[in-house]
Structure formats: C-alpha cells, structure tokens
PDB file of C-alpha atoms in Angstrom:
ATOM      1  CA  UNK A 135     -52.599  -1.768 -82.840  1.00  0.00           C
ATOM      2  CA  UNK A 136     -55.527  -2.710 -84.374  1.00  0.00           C
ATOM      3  CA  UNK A 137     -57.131  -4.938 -87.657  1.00  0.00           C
ATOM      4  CA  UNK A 138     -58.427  -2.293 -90.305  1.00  0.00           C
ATOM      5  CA  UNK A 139     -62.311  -1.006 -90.551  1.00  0.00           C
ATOM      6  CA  UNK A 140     -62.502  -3.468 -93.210  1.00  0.00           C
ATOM      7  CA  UNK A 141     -60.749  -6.790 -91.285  1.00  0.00           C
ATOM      8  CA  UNK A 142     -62.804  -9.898 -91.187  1.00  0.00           C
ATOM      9  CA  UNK A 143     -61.897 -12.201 -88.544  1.00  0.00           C
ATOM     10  CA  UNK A 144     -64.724 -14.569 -88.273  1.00  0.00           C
ATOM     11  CA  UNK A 145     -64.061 -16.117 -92.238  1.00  0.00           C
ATOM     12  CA  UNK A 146     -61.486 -18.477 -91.536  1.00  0.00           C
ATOM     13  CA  UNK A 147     -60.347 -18.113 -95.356  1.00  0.00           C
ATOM     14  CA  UNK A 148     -59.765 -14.314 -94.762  1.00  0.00           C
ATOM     15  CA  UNK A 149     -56.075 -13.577 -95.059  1.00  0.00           C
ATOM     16  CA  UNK A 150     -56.613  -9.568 -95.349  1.00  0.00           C
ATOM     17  CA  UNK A 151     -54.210  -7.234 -95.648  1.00  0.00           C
ATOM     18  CA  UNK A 152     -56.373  -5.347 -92.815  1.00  0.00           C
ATOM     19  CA  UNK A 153     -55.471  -8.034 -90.302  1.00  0.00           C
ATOM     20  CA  UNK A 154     -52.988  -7.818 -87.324  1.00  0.00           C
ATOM     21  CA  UNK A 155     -50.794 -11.142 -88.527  1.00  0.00           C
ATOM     22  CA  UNK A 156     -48.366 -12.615 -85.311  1.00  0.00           C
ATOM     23  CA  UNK A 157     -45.604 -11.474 -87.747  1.00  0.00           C
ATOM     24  CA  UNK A 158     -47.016  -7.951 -87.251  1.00  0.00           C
ATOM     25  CA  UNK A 159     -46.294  -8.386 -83.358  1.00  0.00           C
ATOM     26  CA  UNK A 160     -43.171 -10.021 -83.650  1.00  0.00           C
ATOM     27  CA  UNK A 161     -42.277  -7.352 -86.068  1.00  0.00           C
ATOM     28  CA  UNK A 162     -42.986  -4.772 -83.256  1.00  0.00           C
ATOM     29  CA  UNK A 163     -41.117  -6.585 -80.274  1.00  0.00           C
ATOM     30  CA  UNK A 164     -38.139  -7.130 -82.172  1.00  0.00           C
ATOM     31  CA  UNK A 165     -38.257  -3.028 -82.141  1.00  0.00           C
ATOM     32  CA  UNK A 166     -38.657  -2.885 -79.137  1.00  0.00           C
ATOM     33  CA  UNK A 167     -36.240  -4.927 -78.289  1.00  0.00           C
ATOM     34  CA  UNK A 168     -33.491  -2.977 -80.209  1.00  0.00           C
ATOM     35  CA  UNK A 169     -34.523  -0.271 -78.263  1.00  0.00           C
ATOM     36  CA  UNK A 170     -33.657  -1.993 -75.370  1.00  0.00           C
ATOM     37  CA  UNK A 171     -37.139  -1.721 -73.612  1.00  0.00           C
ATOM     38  CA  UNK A 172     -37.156  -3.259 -70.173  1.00  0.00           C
ATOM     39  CA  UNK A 173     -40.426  -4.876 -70.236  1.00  0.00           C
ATOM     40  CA  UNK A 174     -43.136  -5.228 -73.090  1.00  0.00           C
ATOM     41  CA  UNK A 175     -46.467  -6.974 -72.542  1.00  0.00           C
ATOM     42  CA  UNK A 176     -49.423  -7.351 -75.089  1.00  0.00           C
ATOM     43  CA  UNK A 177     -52.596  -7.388 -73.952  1.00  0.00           C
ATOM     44  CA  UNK A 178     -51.277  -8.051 -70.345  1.00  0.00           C
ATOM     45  CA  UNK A 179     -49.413 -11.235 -71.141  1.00  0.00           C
ATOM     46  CA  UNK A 180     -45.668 -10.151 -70.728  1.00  0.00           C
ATOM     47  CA  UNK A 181     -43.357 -11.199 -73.226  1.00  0.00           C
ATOM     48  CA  UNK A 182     -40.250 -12.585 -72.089  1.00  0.00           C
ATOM     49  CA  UNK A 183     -37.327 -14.395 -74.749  1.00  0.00           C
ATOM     50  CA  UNK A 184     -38.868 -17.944 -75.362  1.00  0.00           C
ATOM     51  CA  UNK A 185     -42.778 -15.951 -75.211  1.00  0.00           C
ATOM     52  CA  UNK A 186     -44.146 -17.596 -78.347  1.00  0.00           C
ATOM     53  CA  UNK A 187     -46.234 -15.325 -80.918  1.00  0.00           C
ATOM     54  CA  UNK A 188     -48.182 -17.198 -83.376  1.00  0.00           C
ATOM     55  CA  UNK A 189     -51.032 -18.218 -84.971  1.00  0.00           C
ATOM     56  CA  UNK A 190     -54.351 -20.236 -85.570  1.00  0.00           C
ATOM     57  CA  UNK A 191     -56.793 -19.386 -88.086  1.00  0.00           C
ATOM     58  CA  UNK A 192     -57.489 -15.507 -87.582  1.00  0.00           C
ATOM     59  CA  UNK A 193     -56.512 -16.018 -84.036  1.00  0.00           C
ATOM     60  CA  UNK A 194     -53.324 -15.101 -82.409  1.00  0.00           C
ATOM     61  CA  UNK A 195     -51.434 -17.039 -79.390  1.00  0.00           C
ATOM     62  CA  UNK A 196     -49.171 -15.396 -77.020  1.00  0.00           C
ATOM     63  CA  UNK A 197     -47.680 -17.648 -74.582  1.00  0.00           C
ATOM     64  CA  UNK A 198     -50.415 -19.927 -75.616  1.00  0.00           C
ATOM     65  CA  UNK A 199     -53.367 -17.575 -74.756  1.00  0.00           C
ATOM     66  CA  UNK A 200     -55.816 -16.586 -76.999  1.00  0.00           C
ATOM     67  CA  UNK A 201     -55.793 -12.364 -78.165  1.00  0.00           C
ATOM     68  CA  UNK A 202     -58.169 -10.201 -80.256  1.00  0.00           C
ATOM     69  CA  UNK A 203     -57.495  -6.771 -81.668  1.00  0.00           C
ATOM     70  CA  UNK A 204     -57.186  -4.123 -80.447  1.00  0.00           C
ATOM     71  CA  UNK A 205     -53.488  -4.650 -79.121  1.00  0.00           C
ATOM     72  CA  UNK A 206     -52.697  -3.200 -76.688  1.00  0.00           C
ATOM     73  CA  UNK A 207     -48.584  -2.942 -76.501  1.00  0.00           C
ATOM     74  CA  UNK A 208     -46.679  -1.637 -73.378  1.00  0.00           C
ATOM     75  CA  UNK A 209     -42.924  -1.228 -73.447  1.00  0.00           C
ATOM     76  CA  UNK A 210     -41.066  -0.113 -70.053  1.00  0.00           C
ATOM     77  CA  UNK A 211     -37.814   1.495 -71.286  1.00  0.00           C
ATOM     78  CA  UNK A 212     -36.655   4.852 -72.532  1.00  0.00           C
ATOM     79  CA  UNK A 213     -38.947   6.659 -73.722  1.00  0.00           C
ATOM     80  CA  UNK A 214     -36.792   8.532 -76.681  1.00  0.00           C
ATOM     81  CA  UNK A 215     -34.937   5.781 -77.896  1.00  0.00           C
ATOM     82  CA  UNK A 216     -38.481   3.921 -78.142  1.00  0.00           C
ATOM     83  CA  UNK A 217     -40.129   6.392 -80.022  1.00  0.00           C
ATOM     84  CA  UNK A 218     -37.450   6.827 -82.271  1.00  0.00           C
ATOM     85  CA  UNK A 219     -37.085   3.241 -83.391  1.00  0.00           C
ATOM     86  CA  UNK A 220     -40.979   2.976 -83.666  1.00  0.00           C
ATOM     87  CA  UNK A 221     -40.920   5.991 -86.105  1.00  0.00           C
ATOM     88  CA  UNK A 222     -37.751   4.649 -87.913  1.00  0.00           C
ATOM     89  CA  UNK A 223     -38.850   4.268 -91.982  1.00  0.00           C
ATOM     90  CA  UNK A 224     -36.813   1.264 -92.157  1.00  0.00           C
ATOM     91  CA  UNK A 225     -38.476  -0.746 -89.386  1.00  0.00           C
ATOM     92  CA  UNK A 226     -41.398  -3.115 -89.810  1.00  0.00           C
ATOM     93  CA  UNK A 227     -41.578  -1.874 -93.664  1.00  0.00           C
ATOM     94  CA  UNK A 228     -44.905  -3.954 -94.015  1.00  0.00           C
ATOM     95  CA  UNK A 229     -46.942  -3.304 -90.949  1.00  0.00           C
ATOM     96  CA  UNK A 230     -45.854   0.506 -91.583  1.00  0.00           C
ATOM     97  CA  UNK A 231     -46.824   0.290 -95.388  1.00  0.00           C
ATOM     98  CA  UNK A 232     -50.522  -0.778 -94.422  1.00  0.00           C
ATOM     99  CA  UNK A 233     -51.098   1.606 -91.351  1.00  0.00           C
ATOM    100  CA  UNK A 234     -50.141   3.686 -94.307  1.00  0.00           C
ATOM    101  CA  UNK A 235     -53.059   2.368 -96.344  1.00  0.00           C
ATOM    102  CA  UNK A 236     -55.558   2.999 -93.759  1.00  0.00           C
ATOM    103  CA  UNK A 237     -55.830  -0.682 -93.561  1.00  0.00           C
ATOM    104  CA  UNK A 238     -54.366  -1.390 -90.009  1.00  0.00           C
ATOM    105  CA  UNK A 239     -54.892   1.239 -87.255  1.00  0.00           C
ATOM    106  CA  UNK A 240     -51.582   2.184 -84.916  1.00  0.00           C
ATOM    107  CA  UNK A 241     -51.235   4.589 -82.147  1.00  0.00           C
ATOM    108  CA  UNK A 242     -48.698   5.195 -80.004  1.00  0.00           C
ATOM    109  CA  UNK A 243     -48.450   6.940 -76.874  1.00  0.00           C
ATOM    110  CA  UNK A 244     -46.242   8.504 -74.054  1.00  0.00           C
ATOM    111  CA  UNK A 245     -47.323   7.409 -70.266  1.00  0.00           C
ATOM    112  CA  UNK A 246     -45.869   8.449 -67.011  1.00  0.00           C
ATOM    113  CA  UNK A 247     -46.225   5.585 -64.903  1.00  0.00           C
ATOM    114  CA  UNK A 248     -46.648   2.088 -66.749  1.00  0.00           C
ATOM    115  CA  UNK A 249     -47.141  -1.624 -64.760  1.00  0.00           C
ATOM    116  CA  UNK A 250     -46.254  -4.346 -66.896  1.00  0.00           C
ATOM    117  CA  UNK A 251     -47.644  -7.590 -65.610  1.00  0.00           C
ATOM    118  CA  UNK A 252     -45.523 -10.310 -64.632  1.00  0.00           C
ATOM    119  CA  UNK A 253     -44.985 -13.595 -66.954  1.00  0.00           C
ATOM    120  CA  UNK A 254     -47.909 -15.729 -66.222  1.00  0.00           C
ATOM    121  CA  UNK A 255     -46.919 -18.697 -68.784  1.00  0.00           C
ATOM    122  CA  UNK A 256     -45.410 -21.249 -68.477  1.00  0.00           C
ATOM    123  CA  UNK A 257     -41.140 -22.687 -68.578  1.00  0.00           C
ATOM    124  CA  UNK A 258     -40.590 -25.599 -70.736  1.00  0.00           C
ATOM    125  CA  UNK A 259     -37.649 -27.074 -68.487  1.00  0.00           C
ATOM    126  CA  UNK A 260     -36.928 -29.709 -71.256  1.00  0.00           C
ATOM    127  CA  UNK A 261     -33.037 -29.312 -71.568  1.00  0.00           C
ATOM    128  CA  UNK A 262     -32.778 -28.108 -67.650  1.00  0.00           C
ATOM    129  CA  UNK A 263     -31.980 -30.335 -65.017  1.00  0.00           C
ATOM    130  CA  UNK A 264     -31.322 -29.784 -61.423  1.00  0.00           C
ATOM    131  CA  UNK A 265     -27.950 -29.844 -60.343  1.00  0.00           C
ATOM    132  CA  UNK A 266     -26.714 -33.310 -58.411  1.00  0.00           C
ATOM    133  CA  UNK A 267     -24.420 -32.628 -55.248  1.00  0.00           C
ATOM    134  CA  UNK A 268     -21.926 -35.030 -54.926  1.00  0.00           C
ATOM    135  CA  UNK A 269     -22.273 -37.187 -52.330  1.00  0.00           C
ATOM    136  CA  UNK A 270     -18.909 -37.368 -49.995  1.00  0.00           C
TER     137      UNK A 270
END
C-alpha cells in the first residue's frame, strides 16, 4: 500500500486524497481481522488488539513508531478467506474508491512461507495488577 504518484508528504498542510491516512490501515486490519488472519504486521511492527494506528502531521504511528509509505502489510491466516474479504466491494469503500482513482497504489500478493515479527511495543499495565496470595 502505497501514497499516490502525486502524494506530498513533506507540506504539513497537505491532506491529499493520494495519501495513506491511519484510517486507511485501520480500515485494512479490521479486514483482516474478519478474516480471521492469525497474525498481521505493517512494516514489521506486529499488530496485536490494543496496537495503536494513528497519526501526526503526514506521519503515521504504529505502536508508537514512526512509518513511511510504502506499506508493507503481512497477514498469516487463510489464504482464500483473506483474499476474498480484501476483494469484497463493500469493504474499505474509500481506500478502494481511490486505488480506483489511481491516486493510492495497492497490491496484494500470495506467499508460501510468511514470518511475522513478534510485538516489540510496549503493555500499558494500567488497570492490571498482580495477584496478592493470602497470607495463612
């Protein structure tokens, strides 16, 4: 997944409809989710339930790391059921209309043997505590 020929990332003002937005890759988990992939990871940071996806400026975070186009997306899972929900017309309706356009640039491809990298972020523990033993 990639911004269009015509994306500018470097004017902070630019808000182009040839950008990759965070929504666009949340967009395209939530797919892959439905098709019950077993793993995804963009550009090698693996995305797990809490992985945050947003952005800053023309940049976008994922588990707090810094990513430029292209996108690279890798989903562990079955392979039919993937492809079918990433070809499904009524899935990510915006992303698809400007790959569409010619604006953004999309691939997608079948690979025999894929590593997905392991989570590398970090656990906010703020509502987990560790569990007191009583003391008899």
């Amino acid at each position: 997944l990639d911004d269009g020929f015509f994306g500018d990332r470097t004017s902070e003002e630019s808000v182009s409809q040839s950008l990759i937005h965070a929504s666009d890759l949340r967009d395209l988990i939530n797919v892959l989710r439905t098709a019950n992939a077993q793993a995804i990871s963009i550009n090698d940071q693996r995305i797990i339930a809490s992985t945050p996806v947003t952005s800053v400026g023309n940049t976008i975070l994922v588990n707090n790391f810094h990513l430029l186009p292209p996108f690279t997306i890798s989903a562990i899972g079955d392979q039919d059921i993937l492809e079918s929900r990433l070809n499904n017309e009524d899935s990510m309706v915006d992303l698809r209309k400007r790959i569409k356009d010619n604006s953004i640039q999309f691939s997608a491809q079948r690979v025999g043997h894929l590593v997905v990298p392991i989570y590398n972020g970090n656990f906010n523990l703020k509502y987990i505590s560790e569990a007191q033993e009583d003391a008899q």
